[in-house]
Short mmCIF file of C-alpha atoms in Angstrom, two decimals:
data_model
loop_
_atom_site.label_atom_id
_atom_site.label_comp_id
_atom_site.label_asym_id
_atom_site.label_seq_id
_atom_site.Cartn_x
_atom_site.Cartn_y
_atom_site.Cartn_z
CA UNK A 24 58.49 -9.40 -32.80
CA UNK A 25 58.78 -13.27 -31.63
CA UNK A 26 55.67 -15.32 -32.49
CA UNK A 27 56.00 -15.78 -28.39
CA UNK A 28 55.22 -12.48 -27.83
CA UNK A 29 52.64 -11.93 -30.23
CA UNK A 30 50.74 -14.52 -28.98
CA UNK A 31 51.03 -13.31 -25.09
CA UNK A 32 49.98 -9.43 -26.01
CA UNK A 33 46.56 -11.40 -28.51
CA UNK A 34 46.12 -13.20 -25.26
CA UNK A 35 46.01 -9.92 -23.03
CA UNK A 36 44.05 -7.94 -25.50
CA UNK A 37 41.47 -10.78 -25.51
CA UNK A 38 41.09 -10.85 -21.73
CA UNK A 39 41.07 -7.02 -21.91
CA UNK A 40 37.68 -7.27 -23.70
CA UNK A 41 36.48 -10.00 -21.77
CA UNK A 42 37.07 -7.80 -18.82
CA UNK A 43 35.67 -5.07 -20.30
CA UNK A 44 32.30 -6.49 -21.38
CA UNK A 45 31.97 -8.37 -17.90
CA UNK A 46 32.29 -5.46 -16.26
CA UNK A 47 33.44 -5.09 -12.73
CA UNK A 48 29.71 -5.61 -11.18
CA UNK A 49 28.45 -1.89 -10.04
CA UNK A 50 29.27 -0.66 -13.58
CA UNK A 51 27.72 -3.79 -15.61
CA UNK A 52 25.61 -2.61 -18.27
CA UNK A 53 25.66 -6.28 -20.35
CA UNK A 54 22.67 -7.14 -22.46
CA UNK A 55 23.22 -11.04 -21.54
CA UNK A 56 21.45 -12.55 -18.89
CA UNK A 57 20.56 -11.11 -15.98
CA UNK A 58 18.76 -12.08 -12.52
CA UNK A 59 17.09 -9.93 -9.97
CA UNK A 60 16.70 -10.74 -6.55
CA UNK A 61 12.73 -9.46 -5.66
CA UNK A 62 11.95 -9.83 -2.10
CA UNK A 63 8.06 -9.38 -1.71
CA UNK A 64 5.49 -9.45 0.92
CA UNK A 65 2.53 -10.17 -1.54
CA UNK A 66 4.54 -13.66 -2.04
CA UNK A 67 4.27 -14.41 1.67
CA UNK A 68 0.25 -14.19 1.44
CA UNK A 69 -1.59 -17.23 0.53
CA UNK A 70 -4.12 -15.79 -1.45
CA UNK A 71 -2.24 -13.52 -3.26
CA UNK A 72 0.72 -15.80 -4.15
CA UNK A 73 -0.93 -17.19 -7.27
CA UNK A 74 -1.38 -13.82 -8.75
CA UNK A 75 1.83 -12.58 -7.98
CA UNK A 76 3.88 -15.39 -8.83
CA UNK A 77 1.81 -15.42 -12.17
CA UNK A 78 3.02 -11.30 -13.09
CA UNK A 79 6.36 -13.08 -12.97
CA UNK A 80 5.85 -15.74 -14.84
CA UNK A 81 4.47 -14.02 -17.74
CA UNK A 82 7.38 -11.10 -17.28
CA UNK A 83 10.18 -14.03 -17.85
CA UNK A 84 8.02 -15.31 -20.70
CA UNK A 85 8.37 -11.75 -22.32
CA UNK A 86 11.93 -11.60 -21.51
CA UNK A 87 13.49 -14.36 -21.76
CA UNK A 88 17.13 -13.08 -20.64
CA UNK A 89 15.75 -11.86 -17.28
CA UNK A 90 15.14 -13.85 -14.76
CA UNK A 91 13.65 -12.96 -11.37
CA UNK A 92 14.75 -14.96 -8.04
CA UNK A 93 11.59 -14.14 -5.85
CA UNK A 94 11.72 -14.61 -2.46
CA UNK A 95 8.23 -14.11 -0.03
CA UNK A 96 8.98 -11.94 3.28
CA UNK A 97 6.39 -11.07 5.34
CA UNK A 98 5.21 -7.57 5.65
CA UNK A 99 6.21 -7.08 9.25
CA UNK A 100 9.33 -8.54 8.22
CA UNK A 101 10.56 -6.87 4.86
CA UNK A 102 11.77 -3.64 6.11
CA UNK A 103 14.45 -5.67 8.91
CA UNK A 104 15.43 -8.38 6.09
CA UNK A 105 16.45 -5.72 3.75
CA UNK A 106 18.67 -3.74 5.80
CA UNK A 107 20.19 -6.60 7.64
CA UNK A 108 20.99 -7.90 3.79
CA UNK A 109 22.56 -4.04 3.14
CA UNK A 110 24.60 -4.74 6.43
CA UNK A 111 25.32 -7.87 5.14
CA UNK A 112 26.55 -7.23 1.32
CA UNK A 113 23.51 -8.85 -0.40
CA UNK A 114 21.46 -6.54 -1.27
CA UNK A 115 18.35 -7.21 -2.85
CA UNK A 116 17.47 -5.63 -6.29
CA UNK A 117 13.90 -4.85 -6.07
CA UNK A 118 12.45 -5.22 -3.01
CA UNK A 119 8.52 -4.46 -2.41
CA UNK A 120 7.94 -1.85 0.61
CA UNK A 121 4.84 -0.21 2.26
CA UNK A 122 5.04 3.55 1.66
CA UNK A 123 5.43 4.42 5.56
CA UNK A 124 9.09 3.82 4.73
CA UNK A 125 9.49 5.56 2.22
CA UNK A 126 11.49 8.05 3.81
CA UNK A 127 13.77 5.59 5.51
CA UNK A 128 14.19 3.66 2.30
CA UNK A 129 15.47 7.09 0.67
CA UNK A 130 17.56 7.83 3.11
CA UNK A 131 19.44 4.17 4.64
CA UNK A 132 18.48 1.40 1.55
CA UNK A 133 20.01 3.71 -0.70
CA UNK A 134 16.87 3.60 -3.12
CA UNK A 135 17.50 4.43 -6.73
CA UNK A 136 15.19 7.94 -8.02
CA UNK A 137 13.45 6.47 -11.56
CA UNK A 138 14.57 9.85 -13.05
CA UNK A 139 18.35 8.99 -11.85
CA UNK A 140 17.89 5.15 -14.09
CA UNK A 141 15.35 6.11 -16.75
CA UNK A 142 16.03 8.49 -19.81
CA UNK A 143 13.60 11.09 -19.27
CA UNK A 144 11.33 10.56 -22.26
CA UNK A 145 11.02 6.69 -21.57
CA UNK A 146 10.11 7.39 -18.44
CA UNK A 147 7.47 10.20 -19.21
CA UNK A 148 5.64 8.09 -21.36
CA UNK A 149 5.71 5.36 -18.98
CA UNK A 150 4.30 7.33 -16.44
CA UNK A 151 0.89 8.29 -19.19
CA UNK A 152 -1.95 7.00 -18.09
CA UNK A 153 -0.93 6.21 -14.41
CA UNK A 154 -3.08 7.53 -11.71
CA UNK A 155 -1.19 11.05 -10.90
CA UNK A 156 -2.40 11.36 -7.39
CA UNK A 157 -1.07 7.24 -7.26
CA UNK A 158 2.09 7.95 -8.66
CA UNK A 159 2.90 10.66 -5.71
CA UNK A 160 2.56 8.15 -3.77
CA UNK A 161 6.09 7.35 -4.35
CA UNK A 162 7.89 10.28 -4.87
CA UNK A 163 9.93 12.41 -2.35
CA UNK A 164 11.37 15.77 -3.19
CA UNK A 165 10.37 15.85 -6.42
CA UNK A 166 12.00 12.16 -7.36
CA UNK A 167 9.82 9.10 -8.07
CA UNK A 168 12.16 6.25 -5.81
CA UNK A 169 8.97 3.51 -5.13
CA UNK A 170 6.92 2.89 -8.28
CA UNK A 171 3.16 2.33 -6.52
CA UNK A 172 2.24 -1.35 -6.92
CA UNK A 173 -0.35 -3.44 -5.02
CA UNK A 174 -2.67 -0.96 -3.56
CA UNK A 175 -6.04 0.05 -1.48
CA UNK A 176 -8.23 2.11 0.20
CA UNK A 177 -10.38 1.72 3.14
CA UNK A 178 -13.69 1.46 1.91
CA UNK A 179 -17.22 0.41 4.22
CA UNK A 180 -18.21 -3.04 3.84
CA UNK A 181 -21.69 -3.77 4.99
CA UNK A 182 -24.04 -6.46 5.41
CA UNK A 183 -27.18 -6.42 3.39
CA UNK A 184 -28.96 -8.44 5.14
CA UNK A 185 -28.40 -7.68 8.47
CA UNK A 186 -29.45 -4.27 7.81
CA UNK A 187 -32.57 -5.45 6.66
CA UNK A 188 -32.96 -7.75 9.37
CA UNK A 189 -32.37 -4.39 11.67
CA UNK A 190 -35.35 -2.15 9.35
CA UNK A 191 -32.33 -0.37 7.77
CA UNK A 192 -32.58 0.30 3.50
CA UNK A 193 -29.23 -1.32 2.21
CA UNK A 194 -29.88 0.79 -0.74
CA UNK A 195 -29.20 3.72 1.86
CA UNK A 196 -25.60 3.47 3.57
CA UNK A 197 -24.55 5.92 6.13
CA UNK A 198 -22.56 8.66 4.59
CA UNK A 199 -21.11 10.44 7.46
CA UNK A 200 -19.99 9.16 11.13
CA UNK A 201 -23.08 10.55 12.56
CA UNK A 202 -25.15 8.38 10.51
CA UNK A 203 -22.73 5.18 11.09
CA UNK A 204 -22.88 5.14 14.60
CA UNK A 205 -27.28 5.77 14.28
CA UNK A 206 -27.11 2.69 11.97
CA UNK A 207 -24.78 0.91 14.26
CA UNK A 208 -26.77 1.41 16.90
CA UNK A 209 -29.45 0.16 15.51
CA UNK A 210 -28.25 -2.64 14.28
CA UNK A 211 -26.84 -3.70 17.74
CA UNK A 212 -30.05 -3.63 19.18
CA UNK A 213 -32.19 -5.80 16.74
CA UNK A 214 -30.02 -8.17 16.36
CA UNK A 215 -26.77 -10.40 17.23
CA UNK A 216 -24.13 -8.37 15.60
CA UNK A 217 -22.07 -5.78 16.25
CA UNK A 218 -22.56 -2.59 14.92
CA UNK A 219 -19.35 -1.98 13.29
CA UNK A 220 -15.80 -1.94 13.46
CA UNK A 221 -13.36 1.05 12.43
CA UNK A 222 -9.78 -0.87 11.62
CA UNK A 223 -6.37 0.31 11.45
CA UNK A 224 -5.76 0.77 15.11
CA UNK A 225 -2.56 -1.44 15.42
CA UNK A 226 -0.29 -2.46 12.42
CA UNK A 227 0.27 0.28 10.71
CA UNK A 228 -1.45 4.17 10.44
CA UNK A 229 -2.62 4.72 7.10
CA UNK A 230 -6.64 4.11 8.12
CA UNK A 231 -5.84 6.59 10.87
CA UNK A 232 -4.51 8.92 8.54
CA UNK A 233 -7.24 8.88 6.63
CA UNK A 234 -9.66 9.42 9.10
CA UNK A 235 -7.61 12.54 10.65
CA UNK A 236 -7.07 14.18 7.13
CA UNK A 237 -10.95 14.04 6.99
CA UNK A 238 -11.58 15.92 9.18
CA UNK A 239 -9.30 18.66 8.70
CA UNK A 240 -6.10 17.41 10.27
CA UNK A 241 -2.71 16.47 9.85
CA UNK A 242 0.15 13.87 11.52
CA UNK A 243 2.88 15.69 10.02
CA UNK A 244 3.72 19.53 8.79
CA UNK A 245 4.22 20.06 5.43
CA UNK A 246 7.81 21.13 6.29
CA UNK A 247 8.03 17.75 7.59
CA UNK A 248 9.17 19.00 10.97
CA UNK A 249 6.29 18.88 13.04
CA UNK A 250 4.08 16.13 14.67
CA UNK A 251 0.84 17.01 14.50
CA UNK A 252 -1.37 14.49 15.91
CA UNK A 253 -2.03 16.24 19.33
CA UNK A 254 -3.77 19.07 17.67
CA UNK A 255 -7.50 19.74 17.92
CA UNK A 256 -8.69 18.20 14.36
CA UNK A 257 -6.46 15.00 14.68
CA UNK A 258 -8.03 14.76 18.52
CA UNK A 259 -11.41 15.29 16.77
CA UNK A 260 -11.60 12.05 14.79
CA UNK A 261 -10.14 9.98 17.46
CA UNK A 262 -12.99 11.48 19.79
CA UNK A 263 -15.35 10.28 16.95
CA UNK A 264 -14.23 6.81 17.57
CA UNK A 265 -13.79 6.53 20.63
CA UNK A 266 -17.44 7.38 20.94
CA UNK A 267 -18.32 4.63 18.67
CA UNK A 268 -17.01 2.46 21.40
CA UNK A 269 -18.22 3.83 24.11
CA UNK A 270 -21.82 4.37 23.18
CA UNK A 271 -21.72 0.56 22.03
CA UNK A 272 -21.98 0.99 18.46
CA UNK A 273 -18.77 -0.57 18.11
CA UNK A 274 -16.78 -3.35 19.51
CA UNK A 275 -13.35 -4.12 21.23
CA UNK A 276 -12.50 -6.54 19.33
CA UNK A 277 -8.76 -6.90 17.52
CA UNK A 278 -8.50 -6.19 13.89
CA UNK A 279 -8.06 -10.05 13.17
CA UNK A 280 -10.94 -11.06 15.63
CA UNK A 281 -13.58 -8.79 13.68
CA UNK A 282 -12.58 -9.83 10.02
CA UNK A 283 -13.22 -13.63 11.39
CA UNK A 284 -16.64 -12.41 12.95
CA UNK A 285 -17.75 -10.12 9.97
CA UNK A 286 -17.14 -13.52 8.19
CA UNK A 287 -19.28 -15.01 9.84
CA UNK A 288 -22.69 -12.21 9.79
CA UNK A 289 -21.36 -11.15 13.49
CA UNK A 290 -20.92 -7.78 12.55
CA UNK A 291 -22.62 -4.99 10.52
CA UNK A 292 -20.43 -2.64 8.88
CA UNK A 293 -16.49 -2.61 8.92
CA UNK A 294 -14.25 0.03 7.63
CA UNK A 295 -10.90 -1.40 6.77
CA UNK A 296 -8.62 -2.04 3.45
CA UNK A 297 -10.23 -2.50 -0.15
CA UNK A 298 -8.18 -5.56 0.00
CA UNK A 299 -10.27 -7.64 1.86
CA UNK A 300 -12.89 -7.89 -0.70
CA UNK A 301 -11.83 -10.96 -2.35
CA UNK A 302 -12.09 -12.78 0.33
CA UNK A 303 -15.50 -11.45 2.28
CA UNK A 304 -17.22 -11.64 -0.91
CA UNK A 305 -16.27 -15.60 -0.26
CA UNK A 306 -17.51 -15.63 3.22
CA UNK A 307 -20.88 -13.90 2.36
CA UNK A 308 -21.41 -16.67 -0.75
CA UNK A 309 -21.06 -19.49 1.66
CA UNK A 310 -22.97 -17.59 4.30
CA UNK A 311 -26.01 -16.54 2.08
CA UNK A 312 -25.47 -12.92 2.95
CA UNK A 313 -25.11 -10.12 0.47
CA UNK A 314 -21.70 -8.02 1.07
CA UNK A 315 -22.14 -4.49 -0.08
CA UNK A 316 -19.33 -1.68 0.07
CA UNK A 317 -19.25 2.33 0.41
CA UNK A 318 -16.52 5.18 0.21
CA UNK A 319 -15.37 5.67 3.56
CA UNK A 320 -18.00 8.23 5.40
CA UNK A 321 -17.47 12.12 6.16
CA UNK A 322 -17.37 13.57 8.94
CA UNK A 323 -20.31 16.31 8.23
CA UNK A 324 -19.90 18.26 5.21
CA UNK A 325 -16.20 17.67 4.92
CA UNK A 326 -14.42 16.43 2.13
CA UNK A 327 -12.64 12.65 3.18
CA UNK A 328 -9.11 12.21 2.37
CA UNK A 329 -8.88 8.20 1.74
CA UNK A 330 -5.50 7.21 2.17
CA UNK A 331 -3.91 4.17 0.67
CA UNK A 332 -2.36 1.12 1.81
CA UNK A 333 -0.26 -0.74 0.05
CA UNK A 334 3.42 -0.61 -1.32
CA UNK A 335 5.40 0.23 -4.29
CA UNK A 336 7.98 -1.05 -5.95
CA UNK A 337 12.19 0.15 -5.29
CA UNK A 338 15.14 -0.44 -7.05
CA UNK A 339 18.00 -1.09 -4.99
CA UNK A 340 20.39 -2.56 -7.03
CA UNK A 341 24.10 -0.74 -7.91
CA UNK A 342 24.44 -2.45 -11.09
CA UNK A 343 23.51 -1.29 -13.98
CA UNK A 344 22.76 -3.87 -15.90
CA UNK A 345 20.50 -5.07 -12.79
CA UNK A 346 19.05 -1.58 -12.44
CA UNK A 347 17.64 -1.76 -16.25
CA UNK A 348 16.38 -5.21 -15.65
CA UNK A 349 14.64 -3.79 -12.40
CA UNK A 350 12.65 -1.19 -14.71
CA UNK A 351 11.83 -3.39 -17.05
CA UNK A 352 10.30 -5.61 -14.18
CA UNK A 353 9.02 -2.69 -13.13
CA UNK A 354 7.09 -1.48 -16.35
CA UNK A 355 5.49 -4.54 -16.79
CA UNK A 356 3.88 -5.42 -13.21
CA UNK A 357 2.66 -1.74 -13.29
CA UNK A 358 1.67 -2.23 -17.33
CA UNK A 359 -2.32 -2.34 -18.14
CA UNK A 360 -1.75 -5.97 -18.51
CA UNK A 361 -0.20 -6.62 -14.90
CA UNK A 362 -2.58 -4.04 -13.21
CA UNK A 363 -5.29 -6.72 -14.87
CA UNK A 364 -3.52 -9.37 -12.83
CA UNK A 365 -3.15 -7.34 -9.73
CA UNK A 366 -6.76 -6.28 -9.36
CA UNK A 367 -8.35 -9.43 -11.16
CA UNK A 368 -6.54 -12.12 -8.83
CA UNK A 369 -4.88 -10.17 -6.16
CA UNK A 370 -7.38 -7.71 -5.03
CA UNK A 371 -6.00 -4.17 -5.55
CA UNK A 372 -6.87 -1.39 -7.02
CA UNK A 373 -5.64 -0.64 -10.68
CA UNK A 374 -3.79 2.65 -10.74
CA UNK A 375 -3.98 2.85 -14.62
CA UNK A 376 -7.82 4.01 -14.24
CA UNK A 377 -8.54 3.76 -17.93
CA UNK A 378 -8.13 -0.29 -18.08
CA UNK A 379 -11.99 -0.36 -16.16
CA UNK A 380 -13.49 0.75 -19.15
CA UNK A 381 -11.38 -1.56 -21.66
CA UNK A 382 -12.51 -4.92 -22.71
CA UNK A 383 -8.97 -6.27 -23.44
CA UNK A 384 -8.48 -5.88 -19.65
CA UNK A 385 -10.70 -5.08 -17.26
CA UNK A 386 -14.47 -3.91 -18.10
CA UNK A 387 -16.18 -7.30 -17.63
CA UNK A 388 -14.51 -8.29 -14.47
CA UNK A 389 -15.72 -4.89 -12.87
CA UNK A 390 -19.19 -4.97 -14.42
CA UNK A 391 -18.97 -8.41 -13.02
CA UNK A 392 -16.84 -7.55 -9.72
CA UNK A 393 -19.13 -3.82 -8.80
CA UNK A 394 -17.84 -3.49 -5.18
CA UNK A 395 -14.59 -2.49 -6.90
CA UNK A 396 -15.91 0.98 -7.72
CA UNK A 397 -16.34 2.73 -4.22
CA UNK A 398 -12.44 2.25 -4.44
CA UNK A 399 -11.80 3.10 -7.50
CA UNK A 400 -14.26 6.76 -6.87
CA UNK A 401 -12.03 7.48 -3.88
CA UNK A 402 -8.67 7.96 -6.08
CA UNK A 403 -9.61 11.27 -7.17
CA UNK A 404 -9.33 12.74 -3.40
CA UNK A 405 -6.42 10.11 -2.70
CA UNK A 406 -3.95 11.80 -0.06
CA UNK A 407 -0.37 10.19 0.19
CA UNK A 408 0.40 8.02 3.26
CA UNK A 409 2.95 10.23 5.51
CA UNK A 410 6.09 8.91 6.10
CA UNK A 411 7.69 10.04 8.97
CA UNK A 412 11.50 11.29 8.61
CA UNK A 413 14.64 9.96 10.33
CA UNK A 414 15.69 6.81 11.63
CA UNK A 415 12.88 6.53 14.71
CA UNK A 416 10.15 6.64 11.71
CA UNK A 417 8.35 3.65 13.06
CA UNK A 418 8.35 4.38 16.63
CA UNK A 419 6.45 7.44 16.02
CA UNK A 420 3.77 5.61 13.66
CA UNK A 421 3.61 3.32 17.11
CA UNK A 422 3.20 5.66 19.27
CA UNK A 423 0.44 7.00 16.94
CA UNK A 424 -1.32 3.88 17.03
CA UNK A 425 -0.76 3.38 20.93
CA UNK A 426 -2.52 6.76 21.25
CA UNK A 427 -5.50 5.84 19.39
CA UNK A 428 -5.56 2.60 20.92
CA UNK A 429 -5.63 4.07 24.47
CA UNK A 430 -8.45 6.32 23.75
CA UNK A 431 -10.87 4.13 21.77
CA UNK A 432 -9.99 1.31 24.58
CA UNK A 433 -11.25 3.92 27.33
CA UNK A 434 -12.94 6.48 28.57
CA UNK A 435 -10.11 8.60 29.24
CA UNK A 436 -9.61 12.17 28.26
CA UNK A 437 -8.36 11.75 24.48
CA UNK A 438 -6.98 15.20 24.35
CA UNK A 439 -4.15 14.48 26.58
CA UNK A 440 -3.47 11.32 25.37
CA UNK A 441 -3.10 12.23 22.25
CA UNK A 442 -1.36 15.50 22.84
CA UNK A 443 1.10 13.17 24.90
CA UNK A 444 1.65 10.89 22.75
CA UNK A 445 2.47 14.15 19.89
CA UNK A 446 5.05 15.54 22.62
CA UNK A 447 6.82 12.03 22.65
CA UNK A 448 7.28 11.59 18.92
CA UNK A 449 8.35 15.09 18.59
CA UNK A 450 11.14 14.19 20.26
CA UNK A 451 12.20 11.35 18.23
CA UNK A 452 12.11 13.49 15.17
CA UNK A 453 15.13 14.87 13.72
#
């Protein structure tokens, strides 16, 4: 053989195994560097930027041949960048979603299952130690495809002082909505304020969800087929609230509107997300009020069903070198030292309950930080947020919320509104 062609069949062999260790993309599996796209609504948040950007930061430090491209997307954004990127061919690796979409992201973003990515063992003793009723959170058919990640529940803030300023014992919260609205009440009539505000009306359902499940109904079959927010429990709790309204021991005011005013002592109690307590514990510092917090209340005797807020984590990447960079991303935001991070300086619950008790993470922030605990008592009753199947998933959440929003707004019949507004998202069901 001619030294020629010796040298041309080295030279194909050689690109052979560069070829073959490149990889064609989908297949990739190189240990070399890698980057991950992470689109992420937590980034888009100005208070919760610092402690999200610094999970990253320490990730990269830990491994130094991954290297995460973050970029911030609004929550009422995320779901239309990502599948316009899909549509577009740049799809985004890991992209942080709220669990409404779960569904949808199963079924259009083509999320990845863990169990599909993840050797069975690794991924068992990953999972040790995570809240289990958290970790369902994510799963769908018996496959974990969103890893829970930043995460509340709604919980009742309250104003010490102006229940002492109204002759009510701060010591001695309302537990159930009977005693809320007497408190309320109360309050609205011995002083300035407002008696309190239920949120979760517009945005999204999850604090509606909650309050149907407690008291003994459901938005959705367990066969996933039927709506069920027309029936007589569901109506039940909306009746509740509407009477809060109506009797004046609430006000009309917008979700946005009544954090500003709670704030600012306007308002006595307020049931909305966990997540807010960062930031009212601020505005009751520089108000000289004390801010005290609750589980959500019953209604009677019956058990409540807190459901969370919130969002987990999907891998959407095809390749496979990208997909075990995405775990490893993964494990370490939802580690006992990033669930530190996440409740120290972002505000959410830590779904690895045992870290509350240990020093090396977080015991002296929550002896320090107490309000945390209403939240963290509620995960043992913790019922998944529903996410509605098919492709007209969100227009049934909204015309969910439009229901509620109709009744609480009025003093029309709530029966048929809500069992009208169950017949029209029946039909968008598939």
């Amino acid at each position: 053989m001619s030294r020629a062609k010796t040298k041309i069949i080295m030279l194909l062999s050689i690109t052979a195994l560069v070829t073959a260790a490149c990889g064609n993309g989908k297949e990739s599996a190189s240990t070399g560097p890698v980057t991950i796209s992470f689109y992420s609504y937590n980034l888009a948040i100005a208070s919760q930027k610092e402690g999200t950007q610094q999970l990253i930061t320490e990730f990269e430090a830990a491994h130094p041949n991954i290297k995460i491209d973050a970029i911030p997307v609004t929550s009422t954004e995320i779901n239309t960048k990502v599948q316009a990127d899909i549509a577009a061919g740049s799809r985004p690796d890991v992209a942080q979603l709220v669990f409404d979409g779960l569904d949808y992201a199963v079924q259009n973003y083509n999320a990845k299952a863990l169990e599909d990515i993840v050797p069975a063992d690794e991924l068992k003793k990953n999972f040790e130690g995570f809240s289990p009723n958290g970790l369902k959170l994510g799963q769908l058919k018996g496959k974990t495809y969103g890893l829970p990640f930043t995460f509340s529940t709604p919980v009742l803030f309250y104003n010490a002082k102006l229940f002492k300023d109204a002759g009510l014992d701060p010591e001695n919260p309302p537990k159930t909505w009977e005693e809320v609205k007497t408190y309320a009440l109360q309050i609205a009539a011995k002083t300035k304020a407002s008696g309190v505000h239920v949120g979760g009306a517009a945005g999204a359902d999850w604090i509606v969800q909650a309050l149907i499940g407690s008291n003994g109904g459901k938005v959705l079959s367990d066969d996933r087929k039927t709506i069920q927010f027309g029936e007589p429990a569901a109506i039940g709790a909306i009746k509740m609230w509407q009477d809060l309204v109506q009797s004046g021991a609430s006000d009309k005011m917008n979700d946005t509107e009544v954090i500003q005013a709670f704030s600012e002592s306007k308002v006595g109690m307020l049931l909305y997300t966990s997540a807010l307590q960062s930031a009212l514990l601020s505005a009751s510092k520089a108000g000289g009020w004390d801010l005290k917090a609750v589980q959500m209340p019953s209604f009677g005797s019956k058990p409540t069903t807190p459901v969370n807020s919130g969002s987990a984590l999907f891998v959407l990447s095809d390749d496979k070198a990208k997909q075990q960079a995405a775990w490893e991303f993964l494990k370490f935001v939802t580690s006992e030292r990033g669930y530190t991070i996440i409740t120290s300086k972002i505000g959410y619950l830590p779904l690895r309950p045992a870290i509350v008790d240990d020093p090396k993470y977080l015991k002296d922030w929550v002896a320090a930080n107490p309000l945390v605990k209403p939240n963290l008592d509620q995960l043992t009753r913790l019922q998944p947020w529903v996410s509605y199947p098919g492709s007209k998933w969100s227009q049934i959440e909204t015309i969910l919320l439009e229901g509620v929003q109709k009744s609480i707004q009025s003093s029309g019949d709530t029966t048929s509104i809500m069992q009208d507004a169950q017949k029209r998202a029946q039909s968008l069901m598939p």
